[in-house]
Amino acid sequence: MMKFRFRRQGADPQREKLKQELFAFNKTVEHGFPNQPSALAFDPELRIMAIGTRSGAVKIYGTPGVEFTGLHPDTATITQIHFLPGQGRLLTLLDDSSLHLWEIVHHSGCAHLEEVLSFQLPSRPGFDSASGLPGLTRITVVLLVTAGDMAALGTEGSSVFFLDVPTLTLLEGQTLGPDEVLRSVPDDYRCGKSLGPVESLQGHLRDPTKILIGYSRGLLVIWNQAAQCADRVFLGNQQLESLCWERSGSTLVSSHSDGSYAVWSVDAGGSLATQPTVATMPYGPFPCKAINKILWRNCESGDHFIIFSGGMPRASYGDRHCVSVLRAETLVTLDFTSRIIDFFTVHSTRPEDEFDEPQALAVLLEEELVVLDLQTPGWPSVPGPYLAPLHSSAITCSAHVANVPAKLWARIVSAGEQQSPQPASSTLRWPITGGRNLAQEPSQRGLLLTGHEDGTVRFWDASGVALRPLYKLSTAGLFQTDCEHADSLAQATEDDWPPFRKVGCFDPYSDDPRLGVQKVVLCKYTARMVVAGTAGQVLVLELSDTPSEKTVSVSSVDLLQDREGFTWKGHERLSPCTGPLPWPAGFQPRVLVQCLPPAAVTAVTLHAEWSLVAFGTSHGFGLFDYQRKTPVLARCTLHPNDSLAMEGPLSRVKSLKKSLRQSFRRIRKSRVSGKKRAANANSKEANAQLAEQACPHDVEMTPVQRRIEPRSADDSLSGVVRCLYFADTFLRDAVHHGPTMWAGTNSGSVFAYALEVPTAAAGGEKQPERAVEAVLGKEVQLMHRAPVVAIAVLDGRGRPLPEPYEASRDLAQAPDMQGGHAVLIASEEQFKVFTLPKVSAKTKFKLTAHEGCRVRKVALATFASVACEDYAETCLACLTNLGDVHVFSVPGLRPQVHYPCIRKEDISGIASCVLTRHGQGFYLISPSEFERFSLSARNITEPLCSLDVSWPQDSAHASHRLRESPKLSQANGTPGIILAPQSHDGSPDPICSKRSDIQELPEAMLSPMSVDSATSADTTLDTTGDVTVEDVKDFLG
């Protein structure tokens, strides 16, 4: 048959303008905990906190919704951060000894973080002879003095330099070298070892002219900057790690490398002190590790706090990560599961206050942030509204639920509050409350669900900028594992020493890898949920507001169907606990369906209105009626050569066979391509010349299509079920519609089943007498055998069918059941629309042939217009293996826009991506962080906030700026740049007027047909003569 192709006409200006009002790409915010943190700071006046990372990112947090992000131009580790109190400015020190001044500036009423100045010190002595600074070496410590106008820099060469902060220039003539300090030291101390690097610089709260300097050798000096002399010298002999000056200035405390700390009296007579008033080793007498940092905080009651990190007995607990809190006779050893980066206390810093009276202790760890309430007995943890460690157990899957009903939301929040009740005596709220959140309250609630390796599912409030933890569901209690034994070992008795107390929730170790959650589905209208795992377990759960004790029904479904010649060599199934089990308030298991063989579940879907759950593995798919607790269908999808599907996920045989096969394919390809390379080069040049001569310049030619080789039917793992879908549509004939189930596999096969669902099962309490039946209706084999990624049925108007209960409860317009339905099948290589019930091809777009990429994720999304409140279009959004996002019209499959989103090398980021119903998306940029992006010009969730600073925004300072950072510099991945232009027709300001979320638009307002009109010929369309090549089997005709 002859193939016709339409040439691409010139772009329609009206359609281009409409695209700008519908689509715009923005990377908006990073949710979760910063990856590889390296520095911490707190501004007590503005009540904001900064975290620096090893990749050079600066993240500032205030009250929920107040976030600022900056990125240094060079990838270097941030070693220290220092706020200029109350000014909205901060100084960062990198591991290359460069200093950077940052400022929170306001534009159009919204604030963002900019780098203002940077300063690089010479890297070795005598580097710059003109500067006259011979002792300039690597900076070890920074202290801001005199209201932040000057900074003291301690170096490895025992020198202290002074820097003018507003201009970041060194102050000449004020350098304090080691020779000047040694003049105040006795001769016997001066001989022998050098002073070593400057380990600590501390300022006096009431007298800014005095600086406490601590050298690595152990020497402590109170230096009077005004008089240029040493007021007091303390001759310590133990290697110094940290210093803290008590608030009144009469006492100072030093910590040392041998696990001891010493208290020195400043008011004692004489300018020289040889012995401390108190010296103790808290966890002695055996050798201990160094106390890396120590804080002294006094209280009006007279019982001061001493807080320090490290100091553990080297032999027995040297591998523990601990912060010790000592007050009077009470000592608590806070035991964390990851390395301690830094910590600070929230306390009074006003000079007129006589006491510190600490309220909270914040500890930054490598994998989480923990805040403790120091005012409540027992010092309980304070739950954080953000910065929760998403990876407390490794994330294995995720899903997004939009427009959650208010009643379900309140029930989930209530269940979460019952999980972690706060002490009645605790009155402390989250202490980091700086700034103002200017974003509008979200009009709808969004849930982000994450499944984890330890069998938990966590619920997150993804409605705004701050990703807030709501509730945690654990499935491990249903199975017999070793968790109970591990928990009993972790409990310490009262007589144990040190008095350890487990703090934090980061726990990367799973009791059993089979518990890992692979798929999660939630019905937001019935509060039913399906959780599927690594060992073939499929759990159906219901939300309950009260704790209960019940027995979970267990059923097995054999997906091999007694197929001969297949033996499962992977892991065993999990053993469920027998008898009634106690369940707390929240989601409680109702039915456990066990797939056999117990392979990982690869697809799952739920239809709460029909009480059906469908699930698939690498062996086949099954259908289960959880109302009657009976299996309905089991279908094996294995090919006779699918022996690798029986090896399990961790087989060495599997990986060896795969690598050998790939090696031979590469050899074959290189031989063939070598012969054709010369001929191809000549033919490409000739084709280019012919195209220029034959084609008018105002008409674009069809893009060249790549040749796609059909996949072999006996490829390994061809039976993997990739997607499952329920729909009420026409499968038997064009007159009668009814329930159907669709399944797509790795080999490009699509199975469509007609279901007989008794009407009493739909929401009724009674058990229907008649069972659900499934009859195979159609079987489609795609020509290239590309894996089927997604299936969706479109109604007579070309719109996706509503979710279960949406139409029956008048929450969405009922679908058009008069016109002909169509099914959209998205494979890794192309999108196709088939008419129903005949399953004849209607239109397609060959993505791999045109773009050279493969589909990884697909979602149907509603895009609302910025210019018109009532206009929206439903489109198909897809993410490719190259990290690009494409948007197509539905049902015409015309390309609308495409954007680079994720680096193509970031395979885990692409695999973790979740696309939402309103044109947003999430993907992991690190194990602990989700990057949020938006494809919609209107539906954008981004930080819109301001900060009240006391520093004057004068024009003189502005002249010192070196560069402006983008509003949202990304710490990882691609910088957040607006790639699509905003509308210029008087639409609202995109910075401050974009709505963070949109309400569900009525279906009457959706106009997808407008983009498929004849005037919008902006793509190449294949005629149907090239489409009807699939193998379609009709079992109902």
Coordinates of C-alpha atoms in Angstrom, one line a residue, residues 190-561:
R190 CA 57.7 28.3 73.8
C191 CA 60.4 25.8 73.2
G192 CA 59.8 22.6 71.2
K193 CA 56.5 22.2 69.3
S194 CA 54.8 24.9 67.3
L195 CA 51.4 26.3 68.2
G196 CA 49.8 24.4 65.3
P197 CA 46.7 25.5 63.3
V198 CA 44.2 27.8 64.8
E199 CA 41.4 25.4 65.9
S200 CA 38.8 27.8 67.4
L201 CA 38.0 31.5 67.5
Q202 CA 35.3 32.7 69.9
G203 CA 33.9 36.2 70.5
H204 CA 32.8 37.8 73.7
L205 CA 29.0 38.5 73.8
R206 CA 29.4 41.8 75.7
D207 CA 32.9 42.9 74.7
P208 CA 33.5 42.6 70.9
T209 CA 37.1 43.7 71.2
K210 CA 38.1 40.5 72.9
I211 CA 38.7 37.3 70.9
L212 CA 39.4 33.9 72.4
I213 CA 41.9 32.0 70.2
G214 CA 42.6 28.3 70.6
Y215 CA 45.6 26.6 69.0
S216 CA 45.9 22.9 68.1
R217 CA 48.8 22.5 70.6
G218 CA 46.4 23.4 73.5
L219 CA 47.3 27.1 74.0
L220 CA 44.4 29.4 74.7
V221 CA 44.7 33.2 74.4
I222 CA 42.2 36.0 75.1
W223 CA 43.4 38.6 72.6
N224 CA 42.5 42.3 73.0
Q225 CA 42.0 43.6 69.5
A226 CA 41.8 47.2 70.6
A227 CA 45.0 47.1 72.7
Q228 CA 46.8 44.6 70.4
C229 CA 47.9 42.5 73.3
A230 CA 47.1 39.3 75.1
D231 CA 44.8 39.8 78.2
R232 CA 45.0 36.2 79.4
V233 CA 46.9 33.1 78.5
F234 CA 46.0 29.5 79.4
L235 CA 48.8 26.9 79.0
G236 CA 47.0 23.8 77.8
N237 CA 49.1 20.8 76.8
Q238 CA 46.5 18.5 75.4
Q239 CA 45.6 18.7 71.7
L240 CA 42.7 21.1 71.3
E241 CA 39.5 20.3 69.4
S242 CA 36.9 22.9 70.4
L243 CA 36.3 26.0 72.6
C244 CA 33.2 27.6 74.1
W245 CA 33.1 30.9 76.0
E246 CA 30.5 31.0 78.7
R247 CA 28.0 33.9 78.4
S248 CA 29.3 36.1 81.2
G249 CA 32.9 35.7 80.0
S250 CA 34.1 34.5 83.4
T251 CA 34.5 30.8 82.3
L252 CA 35.6 29.0 79.2
V253 CA 35.5 25.3 78.4
S254 CA 37.9 23.4 76.0
S255 CA 37.5 19.9 74.6
H256 CA 40.4 17.7 73.6
S257 CA 41.5 14.8 71.4
D258 CA 41.7 12.4 74.3
G259 CA 38.0 12.6 75.1
S260 CA 38.4 15.1 78.0
Y261 CA 37.2 18.6 78.5
A262 CA 38.5 21.3 80.8
V263 CA 36.9 24.3 82.5
W264 CA 39.1 27.4 82.9
S265 CA 38.4 30.4 85.1
V266 CA 39.0 33.8 83.4
D267 CA 38.6 35.9 86.5
A268 CA 41.4 34.2 88.5
G269 CA 44.3 36.4 89.3
G270 CA 47.3 36.9 87.0
S271 CA 47.5 36.9 83.2
L272 CA 48.8 33.3 83.1
A273 CA 47.0 30.1 84.0
T274 CA 48.7 26.7 83.9
Q275 CA 46.0 24.4 85.2
P276 CA 42.2 24.3 84.6
T277 CA 39.8 24.5 87.5
V278 CA 38.1 21.3 86.3
A279 CA 39.4 18.6 83.9
T280 CA 37.3 15.5 83.3
M281 CA 37.0 12.6 80.9
P282 CA 33.2 11.8 80.9
Y283 CA 33.5 8.3 79.5
G284 CA 36.9 7.4 80.9
P285 CA 39.1 6.1 82.3
F286 CA 39.9 3.9 79.2
P287 CA 41.1 5.7 76.0
C288 CA 38.3 7.7 74.4
K289 CA 37.8 9.4 71.1
A290 CA 38.1 13.1 70.6
I291 CA 35.3 15.5 71.7
N292 CA 34.9 17.4 68.4
K293 CA 32.7 20.2 69.6
I294 CA 31.5 21.4 73.0
L295 CA 28.9 24.0 74.1
W296 CA 28.2 25.6 77.5
R297 CA 24.8 27.1 78.2
N298 CA 23.8 28.5 81.6
C299 CA 20.4 28.7 83.2
E300 CA 18.9 30.8 85.9
S301 CA 18.3 27.7 88.0
G302 CA 22.1 27.3 88.3
D303 CA 22.2 23.9 86.5
H304 CA 24.1 24.7 83.3
F305 CA 24.1 22.5 80.1
I306 CA 27.3 21.0 78.7
I307 CA 26.6 19.5 75.3
F308 CA 29.4 17.8 73.3
S309 CA 29.8 15.4 70.4
G310 CA 32.2 12.4 70.5
G311 CA 34.2 11.3 73.5
M312 CA 33.1 7.7 73.4
P313 CA 35.3 4.9 74.7
R314 CA 37.5 4.0 71.8
A315 CA 37.5 0.2 72.1
S316 CA 33.8 -0.5 72.9
Y317 CA 31.8 2.3 71.3
G318 CA 34.3 4.0 69.0
D319 CA 32.0 3.5 66.0
R320 CA 28.9 5.2 67.6
H321 CA 27.7 8.7 66.5
C322 CA 26.8 10.4 69.8
V323 CA 26.0 13.8 71.2
S324 CA 26.0 13.9 75.0
V325 CA 23.8 16.3 77.0
L326 CA 24.9 16.9 80.6
R327 CA 23.0 18.9 83.1
A328 CA 23.8 18.6 86.8
E329 CA 23.6 14.9 87.5
T330 CA 21.7 14.0 84.4
L331 CA 23.6 12.6 81.4
V332 CA 22.0 11.4 78.2
T333 CA 24.0 10.0 75.4
L334 CA 22.0 10.6 72.2
D335 CA 22.9 7.7 69.8
F336 CA 22.4 8.5 66.1
T337 CA 22.6 6.2 63.1
S338 CA 24.7 8.5 60.9
R339 CA 27.7 10.8 61.2
I340 CA 27.3 14.1 63.1
I341 CA 28.0 17.2 61.0
D342 CA 27.3 20.0 63.5
F343 CA 24.8 21.1 66.1
F344 CA 23.6 24.3 67.7
T345 CA 21.2 25.4 70.5
V346 CA 18.3 27.8 70.2
H347 CA 18.7 30.2 73.2
S348 CA 18.6 33.9 74.1
T349 CA 21.4 35.9 72.4
R350 CA 20.3 39.4 73.5
P351 CA 23.2 41.1 75.4
E352 CA 20.9 42.4 78.1
D353 CA 19.8 38.8 79.1
E354 CA 21.9 37.3 81.9
F355 CA 21.3 33.6 81.0
D356 CA 21.2 31.5 77.9
E357 CA 18.1 29.4 78.9
P358 CA 18.4 27.0 75.9
Q359 CA 15.1 26.0 74.4
A360 CA 16.1 23.4 71.8
L361 CA 19.1 21.5 70.5
A362 CA 19.3 21.0 66.7
V363 CA 21.7 18.3 65.5
L364 CA 22.6 18.0 61.8
L365 CA 23.5 14.5 60.8
E366 CA 24.7 13.1 57.5
E367 CA 21.2 11.7 56.8
E368 CA 18.7 13.7 58.9
L369 CA 18.1 16.7 61.2
V370 CA 17.0 16.0 64.8
V371 CA 15.6 18.8 67.1
L372 CA 15.2 18.1 70.8
D373 CA 13.1 20.1 73.3
L374 CA 15.4 21.0 76.2
Q375 CA 12.6 22.6 78.2
T376 CA 10.6 19.4 78.7
P377 CA 11.7 16.7 81.0
G378 CA 13.2 13.8 79.1
W379 CA 14.2 16.1 76.3
P380 CA 11.8 14.6 73.6
S381 CA 12.3 15.1 69.9
V382 CA 10.3 17.8 68.1
P383 CA 8.7 16.6 64.8
G384 CA 9.8 18.7 61.9
P385 CA 7.5 20.1 59.3
Y386 CA 10.1 19.6 56.6
L387 CA 13.6 18.2 56.1
A388 CA 12.3 14.7 56.9
P389 CA 14.7 11.9 55.7
L390 CA 12.8 10.5 52.7
H391 CA 15.4 7.7 52.6
S392 CA 15.1 6.6 56.3
S393 CA 14.6 3.3 54.4
A394 CA 15.6 3.3 50.7
I395 CA 12.7 4.4 48.4
T396 CA 11.6 1.6 46.1
C397 CA 8.5 3.2 44.5
S398 CA 6.4 6.3 44.7
A399 CA 2.9 7.5 43.6
H400 CA 1.0 10.8 43.7
V401 CA -2.7 11.3 44.5
A402 CA -4.2 14.6 43.6
N403 CA -7.4 16.3 44.9
V404 CA -7.6 14.3 48.1
P405 CA -11.0 14.7 49.8
A406 CA -10.9 16.8 53.0
K407 CA -12.5 13.9 55.1
L408 CA -9.8 11.4 54.0
W409 CA -7.1 13.9 54.6
A410 CA -8.3 14.6 58.1
R411 CA -8.4 10.8 58.8
I412 CA -4.8 10.3 57.6
V413 CA -3.5 13.2 59.6
S414 CA -5.3 11.9 62.7
A415 CA -3.8 8.4 62.2
G416 CA -0.4 10.0 61.9
E417 CA -0.8 12.0 65.1
Q418 CA -1.7 8.9 67.0
Q419 CA 1.5 7.2 65.8
S420 CA 3.8 9.9 67.4
P421 CA 1.9 11.5 70.3
Q422 CA 3.8 14.5 71.9
P423 CA 4.2 14.7 75.7
A424 CA 1.4 16.7 77.3
S425 CA 4.0 18.9 79.0
S426 CA 5.8 19.8 75.8
T427 CA 4.9 23.3 74.6
L428 CA 7.9 23.8 72.2
R429 CA 7.0 24.3 68.5
W430 CA 9.4 24.0 65.6
P431 CA 12.0 26.6 66.6
I432 CA 13.0 27.7 63.0
T433 CA 10.2 30.1 62.2
G434 CA 11.9 32.9 60.2
G435 CA 10.4 34.6 57.2
R436 CA 6.9 34.9 55.8
N437 CA 5.3 32.5 53.3
L438 CA 3.6 34.5 50.6
A439 CA 2.2 31.6 48.6
Q440 CA -1.5 31.2 48.6
E441 CA -3.0 28.4 50.6
P442 CA -3.3 25.4 48.1
S443 CA -6.8 25.0 46.8
Q444 CA -6.5 21.2 46.8
R445 CA -4.5 18.6 48.8
G446 CA -1.9 16.4 47.2
L447 CA -0.5 13.2 48.6
L448 CA 2.9 11.8 47.7
L449 CA 3.2 8.1 48.7
T450 CA 6.6 6.5 48.9
G451 CA 7.2 2.7 49.3
H452 CA 10.3 1.6 51.0
E453 CA 12.7 -1.3 51.3
D454 CA 11.6 -2.2 54.9
G455 CA 8.0 -2.7 53.9
T456 CA 6.7 0.7 54.9
V457 CA 4.6 3.2 53.0
R458 CA 5.0 6.8 53.9
F459 CA 2.4 9.5 53.3
W460 CA 3.6 13.1 52.6
D461 CA 1.8 16.3 52.3
A462 CA 2.9 17.5 48.8
S463 CA 0.4 20.4 48.5
G464 CA 3.0 23.1 49.0
V465 CA 6.7 23.8 49.2
A466 CA 7.4 22.0 52.5
L467 CA 7.0 18.2 52.1
R468 CA 5.5 17.3 55.5
P469 CA 5.3 13.8 56.8
L470 CA 1.7 12.7 57.6
Y471 CA 1.6 9.0 58.3
K472 CA 3.6 5.8 58.1
L473 CA 2.2 2.4 57.3
S474 CA 4.2 -0.7 58.1
T475 CA 3.5 -4.0 56.5
A476 CA 6.2 -6.0 58.2
G477 CA 4.0 -6.8 61.2
L478 CA 1.9 -9.2 59.0
F479 CA 4.9 -11.4 58.3
Q480 CA 7.3 -13.5 60.4
T481 CA 10.6 -11.7 60.3
D482 CA 13.4 -11.0 62.7
C483 CA 12.4 -7.4 63.5
E484 CA 10.9 -8.1 66.9
H485 CA 14.2 -9.7 68.0
A486 CA 16.2 -6.7 66.7
D487 CA 13.9 -4.2 68.5
S488 CA 14.4 -6.0 71.8
L489 CA 18.2 -5.9 71.5
A490 CA 18.0 -2.1 70.9
Q491 CA 16.3 -1.4 74.2
A492 CA 18.9 -0.3 76.8
T493 CA 18.4 -1.0 80.5
E494 CA 18.8 1.6 83.2
D495 CA 22.1 0.2 84.4
D496 CA 23.8 0.4 81.0
W497 CA 26.8 2.8 80.6
P498 CA 27.0 5.0 78.7
P499 CA 23.3 5.8 79.0
F500 CA 22.5 5.5 75.3
R501 CA 19.2 6.7 73.9
K502 CA 18.3 6.0 70.2
V503 CA 17.3 9.2 68.4
G504 CA 16.3 9.8 64.9
C505 CA 14.4 7.7 62.3
F506 CA 17.1 7.0 59.7
D507 CA 17.5 3.3 59.5
P508 CA 18.9 2.1 56.2
Y509 CA 18.9 -1.6 57.1
S510 CA 16.0 -3.8 56.2
D511 CA 15.2 -7.0 58.2
D512 CA 14.2 -8.8 55.0
P513 CA 14.6 -7.6 51.4
R514 CA 11.5 -9.4 50.5
L515 CA 9.4 -6.9 52.5
G516 CA 10.3 -4.1 49.9
V517 CA 7.3 -2.3 48.5
Q518 CA 7.2 -2.4 44.7
K519 CA 3.8 -0.8 43.9
V520 CA 1.3 1.4 45.8
V521 CA -2.3 2.3 44.7
L522 CA -4.8 4.4 46.8
C523 CA -8.5 4.9 46.1
K524 CA -9.1 8.4 47.6
Y525 CA -13.0 8.0 47.6
T526 CA -13.2 4.7 49.6
A527 CA -9.9 4.9 51.6
R528 CA -8.8 1.5 50.2
M529 CA -5.3 0.8 49.4
V530 CA -3.2 -1.8 47.7
V531 CA 0.5 -2.4 48.6
A532 CA 2.4 -5.0 46.5
G533 CA 5.9 -6.2 47.4
T534 CA 9.1 -7.9 46.3
A535 CA 8.0 -11.5 47.2
G536 CA 4.8 -11.4 45.3
Q537 CA 2.7 -10.3 48.3
V538 CA -0.4 -8.1 47.4
L539 CA -2.1 -6.5 50.4
V540 CA -5.5 -4.9 50.3
L541 CA -6.0 -2.4 53.2
E542 CA -8.8 -0.3 54.6
L543 CA -8.5 2.9 56.6
S544 CA -9.8 2.6 60.2
D545 CA -10.0 5.4 62.8
T546 CA -9.6 3.0 65.7
P547 CA -7.1 0.3 66.7
S548 CA -8.4 -3.2 66.1
E549 CA -7.4 -6.9 66.3
K550 CA -8.3 -9.0 63.3
T551 CA -7.2 -12.0 61.3
V552 CA -6.1 -11.2 57.8
S553 CA -7.5 -13.5 55.0
V554 CA -4.7 -15.2 53.0
S555 CA -5.2 -16.4 49.4
S556 CA -2.7 -17.7 46.8
V557 CA -2.8 -17.3 43.0
D558 CA -0.7 -19.6 40.9
L559 CA 0.3 -17.5 37.8
L560 CA 2.2 -20.4 36.1
Q561 CA -1.1 -22.4 35.8

